């Protein structure tokens, strides 16, 4: 028999933060994935909202291309506020 | 521990200049505490060893439900029953987190379960002992989950991302397990003389298996050395065992129970307890499948899997039918 498909589970906690990836599980469909996610990942009030996504649908960046992919950010240090020196007299900035 | 005597496939530890460029780069990342993620390049031996270790750990969580499951219907009160049910349910979750972590390495759930059911894959020796009295549920939580905490906290820092992250979740749940066990022991130890005797008897039977659970002495083990080089094992078996003993002896004293080791005594010089040698023969026998409950445990897993097959098939058939219904509904609208 074929294995049940794998789902990635995302939970939003009560504190208003974004959904966060918590793990994965097998389920036959989305409804069962949500029910299983509730049983596995929210037994201690960890969340108020659950997203389930078929693992096969996740498109990821390739780890081999890490250098070229993130390289453009490296030379642009002026994007960080600390790039600009501020006189001590200036407050609130 | 939950993964004992994990084979790394190496016969000797190679020095850094014996490694290929890719291997050396990989080892550098590990030495610099950069986590390895599933899609990163990794040596085949690392991948295989991790699959062995994580799946063995997962099997232990699942088989570990059986000795406690034995007392779910016999717990002395409704409160104890609810607590034990929650604890055993947590263990099912631990199994799931770990299977998922192993799956990221390219092994399927079915393959892993198959390996367990055919006896190819191992699970921890500790779960091959019987739970004869209610006190055993206390002893398991106190000693076995206590050992698990000592073993699993360092794995939260191991080199493989999904394993480390799974351990963080597991460890958060584990202290509840240990405390509920200690609470059972405390209630019995402070109860009638018969109850206290029951607690003592349980400690007598579970002490040595808990000591051996940390695995064989590992001074000369090449597998252990390789696993430590890869940072999928962070302390030796003996270090973890010592930590467990040092932590547990005062707890037993508080309970007024005697640890069944005549050689156990505080060593002022080392700052640790000295302890006697367990019966390693027994350990290897249990690992080879000849423990008191090996057959029963494996049979229970195989039965559960086979008797549940129709449920898994029906769920797939139902999901397929619903999906087909949805797609006809969509084409009718269009
Ligand atoms: Fe566990
Ligand atoms: Fe546990």
Short mmCIF file of C-alpha atoms and ligand atoms in Angstrom, two decimals:
data_model
loop_
_atom_site.label_atom_id
_atom_site.label_comp_id
_atom_site.label_asym_id
_atom_site.label_seq_id
_atom_site.Cartn_x
_atom_site.Cartn_y
_atom_site.Cartn_z
CA UNK A 1 0.00 0.00 0.00
CA UNK A 2 1.23 3.48 -0.79
CA UNK A 3 2.39 5.62 2.09
CA UNK A 4 0.21 8.52 3.25
CA UNK A 5 1.55 11.83 1.92
CA UNK A 6 3.76 14.03 4.09
CA UNK A 7 2.60 17.47 5.28
CA UNK A 8 4.56 20.37 6.70
CA UNK A 9 2.94 21.92 9.75
CA UNK A 10 2.98 25.61 10.70
CA UNK A 11 1.55 26.93 13.98
CA UNK A 12 0.76 30.48 15.06
CA UNK A 13 1.07 30.95 18.80
CA UNK A 14 -1.22 33.18 20.83
CA UNK A 15 1.34 35.97 20.96
CA UNK A 16 0.56 37.33 17.53
CA UNK A 17 3.74 36.10 15.86
CA UNK A 18 3.76 34.66 12.33
CA UNK A 19 3.08 30.97 11.69
CA UNK A 20 6.20 28.98 12.45
CA UNK A 21 7.28 25.63 11.02
CA UNK A 22 7.06 23.02 13.79
CA UNK A 23 7.53 19.73 11.97
CA UNK A 24 5.82 17.34 9.61
CA UNK A 25 3.46 14.39 9.66
CA UNK A 26 1.66 11.93 7.41
CA UNK A 27 -2.04 12.25 6.63
CA UNK A 28 -4.37 11.20 3.80
CA UNK A 29 -5.76 14.70 3.26
CA UNK A 30 -5.61 18.26 4.56
CA UNK A 31 -8.41 17.76 7.05
CA UNK A 32 -6.68 14.80 8.67
CA UNK A 33 -3.38 16.69 8.60
CA UNK A 34 -4.97 19.51 10.63
CA UNK A 35 -6.50 17.09 13.12
CA UNK A 36 -3.23 15.21 13.55
CA UNK A 37 -1.31 18.48 13.85
CA UNK A 38 -3.68 19.56 16.62
CA UNK A 39 -3.06 16.28 18.47
CA UNK A 40 0.70 16.31 18.01
CA UNK A 41 1.74 19.95 18.10
CA UNK A 42 -0.83 21.82 20.22
CA UNK A 43 -1.35 19.55 23.25
CA UNK A 44 -0.03 22.29 25.55
CA UNK A 45 -1.78 25.33 24.10
CA UNK A 46 1.10 26.04 21.74
CA UNK A 47 -1.10 27.52 19.06
CA UNK A 48 -4.30 29.20 17.93
CA UNK A 49 -3.96 28.60 14.19
CA UNK A 50 -2.62 25.72 12.07
CA UNK A 51 -1.45 25.72 8.45
CA UNK A 52 -0.77 22.44 6.67
CA UNK A 53 1.11 22.30 3.36
CA UNK A 54 1.85 19.19 1.29
CA UNK A 55 5.62 18.70 1.60
CA UNK A 56 5.80 17.94 -2.12
CA UNK A 57 4.55 21.48 -2.85
CA UNK A 58 7.37 23.21 -1.00
CA UNK A 59 9.93 24.72 -3.35
CA UNK A 60 13.26 25.38 -1.67
CA UNK A 61 16.36 27.28 -2.66
CA UNK A 62 19.27 25.01 -3.43
CA UNK A 63 21.99 24.82 -0.78
CA UNK A 64 24.63 24.49 -3.51
CA UNK A 65 23.80 27.98 -4.79
CA UNK A 66 24.07 29.55 -1.38
CA UNK A 67 27.04 31.76 -2.30
CA UNK A 68 25.71 33.33 -5.55
CA UNK A 69 22.16 33.60 -4.15
CA UNK A 70 23.09 35.68 -1.12
CA UNK A 71 26.15 37.37 -2.51
CA UNK A 72 24.39 40.59 -3.61
CA UNK A 73 23.54 41.39 0.03
CA UNK A 74 27.12 41.17 1.20
CA UNK A 75 28.50 44.32 -0.43
CA UNK A 76 25.64 46.56 0.64
CA UNK A 77 26.47 47.28 4.25
CA UNK A 78 24.82 50.72 3.97
CA UNK A 79 21.49 48.92 4.30
CA UNK A 80 22.22 48.60 8.02
CA UNK A 81 21.55 51.67 10.16
CA UNK A 82 24.85 51.21 11.99
CA UNK A 83 26.64 52.15 8.72
CA UNK A 84 25.91 55.82 9.48
CA UNK A 85 27.87 57.32 12.36
CA UNK A 86 25.75 59.56 14.58
CA UNK A 87 27.13 62.40 16.74
CA UNK A 88 26.63 61.82 20.48
CA UNK A 89 24.53 65.02 20.70
CA UNK A 90 21.88 63.57 18.43
CA UNK A 91 19.20 61.77 20.43
CA UNK A 92 16.21 59.72 19.42
CA UNK A 93 17.52 58.42 16.12
CA UNK B 1 20.36 5.08 25.59
CA UNK B 2 17.40 5.18 23.25
CA UNK B 3 19.93 4.51 20.51
CA UNK B 4 22.51 1.97 21.72
CA UNK B 5 25.66 0.79 20.04
CA UNK B 6 24.97 2.58 16.77
CA UNK B 7 27.16 1.29 13.95
CA UNK B 8 28.96 4.02 11.97
CA UNK B 9 30.40 1.65 9.39
CA UNK B 10 33.97 2.79 10.09
CA UNK B 11 36.78 0.58 11.34
CA UNK B 12 39.10 3.39 12.33
CA UNK B 13 38.88 7.14 12.72
CA UNK B 14 40.66 8.95 9.86
CA UNK B 15 42.71 12.08 10.43
CA UNK B 16 41.77 15.28 8.65
CA UNK B 17 44.37 14.98 5.90
CA UNK B 18 43.07 11.55 4.97
CA UNK B 19 39.68 13.05 4.12
CA UNK B 20 38.57 14.11 0.63
CA UNK B 21 38.08 17.84 0.00
CA UNK B 22 34.33 17.55 0.38
CA UNK B 23 34.67 15.51 3.57
CA UNK B 24 37.13 17.98 5.04
CA UNK B 25 34.85 20.92 4.24
CA UNK B 26 32.00 19.02 5.86
CA UNK B 27 34.06 18.27 8.97
CA UNK B 28 35.10 21.95 9.17
CA UNK B 29 31.47 22.99 9.24
CA UNK B 30 30.80 20.57 12.07
CA UNK B 31 33.89 21.74 13.97
CA UNK B 32 32.60 25.31 13.61
CA UNK B 33 29.19 24.30 14.97
CA UNK B 34 27.40 25.02 11.70
CA UNK B 35 24.33 22.81 11.51
CA UNK B 36 23.98 20.31 8.68
CA UNK B 37 20.61 20.46 6.91
CA UNK B 38 19.00 17.64 4.89
CA UNK B 39 19.80 19.04 1.45
CA UNK B 40 23.45 19.83 2.26
CA UNK B 41 26.13 17.49 0.99
CA UNK B 42 27.09 14.90 3.61
CA UNK B 43 29.27 11.77 3.65
CA UNK B 44 27.27 8.60 3.07
CA UNK B 45 28.46 7.24 6.42
CA UNK B 46 27.09 10.27 8.27
CA UNK B 47 23.73 9.90 6.55
CA UNK B 48 23.49 6.17 7.19
CA UNK B 49 24.59 6.43 10.80
CA UNK B 50 22.05 9.16 11.47
CA UNK B 51 19.27 7.12 9.90
CA UNK B 52 20.25 4.23 12.15
CA UNK B 53 20.49 6.39 15.26
CA UNK B 54 17.35 8.49 14.74
CA UNK B 55 15.17 5.57 13.67
CA UNK B 56 16.38 3.50 16.62
CA UNK B 57 15.54 6.43 18.86
CA UNK B 58 12.08 6.67 17.24
CA UNK B 59 11.45 2.93 17.63
CA UNK B 60 12.35 3.23 21.33
CA UNK B 61 9.76 5.96 21.85
CA UNK B 62 7.09 3.84 20.17
CA UNK B 63 7.95 0.48 21.78
CA UNK B 64 8.44 2.38 25.05
CA UNK B 65 4.70 2.99 25.16
CA UNK B 66 4.04 -0.72 25.64
CA UNK B 67 5.34 -1.31 29.20
CA UNK B 68 3.39 1.72 30.41
CA UNK B 69 0.35 0.93 28.30
CA UNK B 70 0.12 -2.21 30.40
CA UNK B 71 -1.02 -0.05 33.36
CA UNK B 72 -3.36 2.38 31.61
CA UNK B 73 -6.42 0.36 32.55
CA UNK B 74 -5.09 -0.50 36.01
CA UNK B 75 -3.92 2.89 37.27
CA UNK B 76 -5.05 3.31 40.90
CA UNK B 77 -7.20 6.41 40.29
CA UNK B 78 -8.83 8.35 37.47
CA UNK B 79 -6.31 11.16 37.96
CA UNK B 80 -3.35 8.80 37.65
CA UNK B 81 -4.93 7.21 34.60
CA UNK B 82 -5.38 10.56 32.85
CA UNK B 83 -1.81 11.59 33.64
CA UNK B 84 -0.37 8.30 32.40
CA UNK B 85 -2.47 8.51 29.25
CA UNK B 86 -1.05 11.99 28.57
CA UNK B 87 2.48 10.75 29.19
CA UNK B 88 2.11 7.77 26.87
CA UNK B 89 0.56 10.03 24.23
CA UNK B 90 3.62 12.29 24.47
CA UNK B 91 5.82 9.29 23.69
CA UNK B 92 3.84 8.62 20.50
CA UNK B 93 4.55 12.24 19.58
CA UNK B 94 8.27 11.78 20.28
CA UNK B 95 8.28 8.82 17.92
CA UNK B 96 6.62 10.93 15.26
CA UNK B 97 9.05 13.89 15.57
CA UNK B 98 11.96 11.48 15.25
CA UNK B 99 10.58 9.51 12.31
CA UNK B 100 10.01 12.83 10.54
CA UNK B 101 13.59 13.90 11.24
CA UNK B 102 14.88 10.61 9.80
CA UNK B 103 12.64 10.95 6.74
CA UNK B 104 14.47 14.16 5.76
CA UNK B 105 17.50 11.90 5.13
CA UNK B 106 15.68 10.05 2.38
CA UNK B 107 14.36 6.98 4.18
CA UNK B 108 10.60 6.34 4.18
CA UNK B 109 8.42 5.70 7.22
CA UNK B 110 7.43 2.33 5.78
CA UNK B 111 11.06 1.28 5.38
CA UNK B 112 11.82 2.19 8.98
CA UNK B 113 8.79 0.40 10.37
CA UNK B 114 9.57 -2.58 8.25
CA UNK B 115 13.09 -2.69 9.68
CA UNK B 116 11.63 -2.68 13.19
CA UNK B 117 9.02 -5.33 12.48
CA UNK B 118 11.47 -7.70 10.85
CA UNK B 119 13.93 -7.30 13.72
CA UNK B 120 16.55 -5.58 11.55
CA UNK B 121 16.37 -2.34 13.52
CA UNK B 122 16.86 -2.16 17.27
CA UNK B 123 15.17 -0.22 20.05
CA UNK B 124 16.39 0.45 23.57
CA UNK B 125 17.13 -2.56 25.80
CA UNK B 126 15.20 -0.98 28.68
CA UNK B 127 11.78 -1.60 27.16
CA UNK B 128 12.27 -5.36 27.19
CA UNK B 129 11.64 -5.54 30.92
CA UNK B 130 8.15 -6.20 32.33
CA UNK B 131 6.05 -3.77 34.38
CA UNK B 132 4.87 -6.03 37.18
CA UNK B 133 3.42 -3.51 39.64
CA UNK B 134 2.09 0.05 39.66
CA UNK B 135 5.36 1.15 41.25
CA UNK B 136 7.11 0.22 37.98
CA UNK B 137 5.29 3.12 36.32
CA UNK B 138 6.84 5.37 38.93
CA UNK B 139 10.28 3.84 38.46
CA UNK B 140 10.11 4.19 34.68
CA UNK B 141 9.22 7.89 34.82
CA UNK B 142 11.81 8.59 37.49
CA UNK B 143 14.70 6.48 36.17
CA UNK B 144 14.07 5.86 32.48
CA UNK B 145 12.71 9.28 31.55
CA UNK B 146 15.32 10.72 33.90
CA UNK B 147 18.02 8.96 31.88
CA UNK B 148 16.37 10.12 28.69
CA UNK B 149 16.64 13.76 29.77
CA UNK B 150 20.35 13.41 30.51
CA UNK B 151 20.90 11.82 27.12
CA UNK B 152 18.62 14.05 25.07
CA UNK B 153 19.47 17.53 26.35
CA UNK B 154 22.92 17.45 24.68
CA UNK B 155 21.40 16.13 21.42
CA UNK B 156 19.55 19.47 21.15
CA UNK B 157 23.00 20.77 20.10
CA UNK B 158 23.89 17.94 17.73
CA UNK B 159 25.14 18.66 14.20
CA UNK B 160 22.06 17.61 12.25
CA UNK B 161 19.37 20.32 12.21
CA UNK B 162 16.16 18.25 12.07
CA UNK B 163 17.37 15.89 14.84
CA UNK B 164 18.42 18.77 17.07
CA UNK B 165 15.11 20.57 16.56
CA UNK B 166 13.10 17.41 17.26
CA UNK B 167 15.04 17.00 20.51
CA UNK B 168 14.15 20.52 21.64
CA UNK B 169 10.47 19.62 21.46
CA UNK B 170 11.05 16.26 23.14
CA UNK B 171 13.01 17.75 26.02
CA UNK B 172 10.29 20.30 26.74
CA UNK B 173 7.88 17.42 27.38
CA UNK B 174 10.26 15.12 29.17
CA UNK B 175 10.40 16.80 32.58
CA UNK B 176 6.70 16.23 33.03
CA UNK B 177 7.40 12.53 32.53
CA UNK B 178 10.14 12.38 35.11
CA UNK B 179 8.19 14.33 37.70
CA UNK B 180 5.03 12.25 37.33
CA UNK B 181 7.19 9.16 37.91
CA UNK B 182 8.90 10.62 40.96
CA UNK B 183 5.49 11.69 42.30
CA UNK B 184 4.28 8.08 42.11
CA UNK B 185 7.44 6.86 43.89
CA UNK B 186 7.09 9.54 46.56
CA UNK B 187 3.45 8.66 47.23
CA UNK B 188 4.34 4.99 47.61
CA UNK B 189 7.50 5.63 49.66
CA UNK B 190 5.52 7.77 52.10
CA UNK B 191 2.60 5.34 52.21
CA UNK B 192 2.02 2.11 54.11
CA UNK B 193 4.96 -0.27 54.71
CA UNK B 194 3.57 -2.48 51.93
CA UNK B 195 3.50 0.46 49.52
CA UNK B 196 7.03 1.45 50.44
CA UNK B 197 8.13 -2.14 49.90
CA UNK B 198 6.50 -2.07 46.49
CA UNK B 199 8.52 1.03 45.60
CA UNK B 200 11.73 -0.60 46.85
CA UNK B 201 11.06 -3.78 44.90
CA UNK B 202 10.53 -1.76 41.77
CA UNK B 203 13.77 0.18 42.27
CA UNK B 204 15.56 -3.15 42.79
CA UNK B 205 14.36 -4.41 39.43
CA UNK B 206 14.76 -1.19 37.40
CA UNK B 207 18.07 0.13 38.73
CA UNK B 208 20.47 -2.06 36.78
CA UNK B 209 18.54 -1.97 33.51
CA UNK B 210 18.57 1.84 33.83
CA UNK B 211 22.33 1.84 34.39
CA UNK B 212 22.87 -0.40 31.37
CA UNK B 213 20.48 1.65 29.28
CA UNK B 214 23.23 4.25 28.88
CA UNK B 215 25.05 1.72 26.75
CA UNK B 216 28.25 -0.30 27.02
CA UNK B 217 31.48 1.12 28.39
CA UNK B 218 32.92 2.97 25.47
CA UNK B 219 36.60 3.70 26.01
CA UNK B 220 37.73 1.85 22.93
CA UNK B 221 34.74 2.09 20.69
CA UNK B 222 35.55 3.40 17.22
CA UNK B 223 31.82 3.95 16.55
CA UNK B 224 31.59 6.19 19.56
CA UNK B 225 34.69 8.14 18.48
CA UNK B 226 33.33 8.65 14.96
CA UNK B 227 29.90 9.72 16.26
CA UNK B 228 31.56 12.23 18.55
CA UNK B 229 33.67 13.55 15.65
CA UNK B 230 30.43 14.07 13.74
CA UNK B 231 28.78 15.62 16.82
CA UNK B 232 25.82 13.31 16.75
CA UNK B 233 26.96 12.04 20.13
CA UNK B 234 28.29 14.68 22.52
CA UNK B 235 29.19 12.73 25.65
CA UNK B 236 30.40 9.19 26.14
CA UNK B 237 28.12 6.54 27.60
CA UNK B 238 30.16 6.52 30.79
CA UNK B 239 29.92 10.28 31.22
CA UNK B 240 26.17 10.20 30.84
CA UNK B 241 25.85 7.19 33.14
CA UNK B 242 27.90 8.95 35.82
CA UNK B 243 25.75 12.05 35.54
CA UNK B 244 22.63 9.93 35.95
CA UNK B 245 23.99 8.19 39.04
CA UNK B 246 25.21 11.40 40.69
CA UNK B 247 21.83 12.98 40.15
CA UNK B 248 19.72 10.01 41.21
CA UNK B 249 21.42 8.84 44.41
CA UNK B 250 20.31 11.85 46.50
CA UNK B 251 16.79 11.48 45.11
CA UNK B 252 16.67 7.86 46.25
CA UNK B 253 17.94 8.95 49.67
CA UNK B 254 15.14 11.49 49.89
CA UNK B 255 12.64 8.72 49.15
CA UNK B 256 14.24 6.55 51.83
CA UNK B 257 14.87 3.81 49.29
CA UNK B 258 18.04 1.78 48.89
CA UNK B 259 19.82 1.54 45.55
CA UNK B 260 20.68 -2.15 45.00
CA UNK B 261 24.42 -1.62 44.47
CA UNK B 262 26.70 -2.55 47.39
CA UNK B 263 29.65 -0.80 45.70
CA UNK B 264 27.87 2.52 45.44
CA UNK B 265 29.66 5.14 47.50
CA UNK B 266 30.59 8.82 47.36
CA UNK B 267 34.15 9.43 46.22
CA UNK B 268 35.44 12.62 47.82
CA UNK B 269 38.41 12.77 45.47
CA UNK B 270 36.57 12.57 42.16
CA UNK B 271 33.44 14.33 43.38
CA UNK B 272 31.34 11.53 41.94
CA UNK B 273 29.77 8.30 43.11
CA UNK B 274 31.71 5.09 42.53
CA UNK B 275 29.46 2.25 41.42
CA UNK B 276 29.54 -1.44 40.72
CA UNK B 277 29.73 -3.16 37.35
CA UNK B 278 26.40 -4.11 35.82
CA UNK B 279 25.85 -7.54 34.35
CA UNK B 280 26.91 -6.78 30.80
CA UNK B 281 26.12 -10.31 29.75
CA UNK B 282 22.50 -9.60 30.46
CA UNK B 283 22.72 -6.37 28.46
CA UNK B 284 24.05 -8.12 25.35
CA UNK B 285 21.48 -10.88 25.71
CA UNK B 286 18.66 -8.34 25.80
CA UNK B 287 20.14 -6.50 22.82
CA UNK B 288 20.30 -9.77 20.87
CA UNK B 289 16.60 -10.35 21.49
CA UNK B 290 16.74 -12.63 24.52
CA UNK B 291 15.42 -10.27 27.20
CA UNK B 292 12.33 -11.07 29.27
CA UNK B 293 9.89 -9.28 26.91
CA UNK B 294 11.60 -8.90 23.51
CA UNK B 295 9.25 -11.28 21.69
CA UNK B 296 6.13 -9.88 23.30
CA UNK B 297 7.09 -6.27 22.49
CA UNK B 298 7.87 -6.95 18.86
CA UNK B 299 4.76 -9.06 18.42
CA UNK B 300 2.62 -6.26 19.88
CA UNK B 301 4.08 -3.82 17.32
CA UNK B 302 3.61 -6.21 14.41
CA UNK B 303 0.02 -6.97 15.49
CA UNK B 304 -0.81 -3.28 15.81
CA UNK B 305 0.59 -2.64 12.36
CA UNK B 306 -1.18 -5.53 10.69
CA UNK B 307 -4.49 -5.09 12.49
CA UNK B 308 -4.45 -1.41 11.61
CA UNK B 309 -3.84 -2.00 7.90
CA UNK B 310 -7.54 -1.84 6.98
CA UNK B 311 -7.85 1.53 8.74
CA UNK B 312 -4.95 2.98 6.76
CA UNK B 313 -6.36 1.60 3.52
CA UNK B 314 -9.87 2.85 4.25
CA UNK B 315 -8.55 6.34 5.01
CA UNK B 316 -6.75 6.45 1.66
CA UNK B 317 -9.86 5.19 -0.19
CA UNK B 318 -11.99 7.82 1.52
CA UNK B 319 -9.53 10.62 0.71
CA UNK B 320 -9.38 9.50 -2.94
CA UNK B 321 -13.17 9.45 -3.15
CA UNK B 322 -13.47 12.93 -1.64
CA UNK B 323 -10.83 14.25 -4.02
CA UNK B 324 -12.66 12.73 -7.00
CA UNK B 325 -15.95 14.29 -5.81
CA UNK B 326 -14.29 17.69 -5.51
CA UNK B 327 -12.81 17.51 -8.98
CA UNK B 328 -16.18 16.58 -10.60
CA UNK B 329 -17.80 19.44 -8.67
CA UNK B 330 -15.17 21.80 -10.02
CA UNK B 331 -15.58 20.61 -13.64
CA UNK B 332 -19.39 20.98 -13.36
CA UNK B 333 -19.01 24.58 -12.24
CA UNK B 334 -16.62 25.24 -15.13
FE1 LIG C 1 10.10 10.20 25.02
FE1 LIG C 2 9.36 10.41 28.18
#
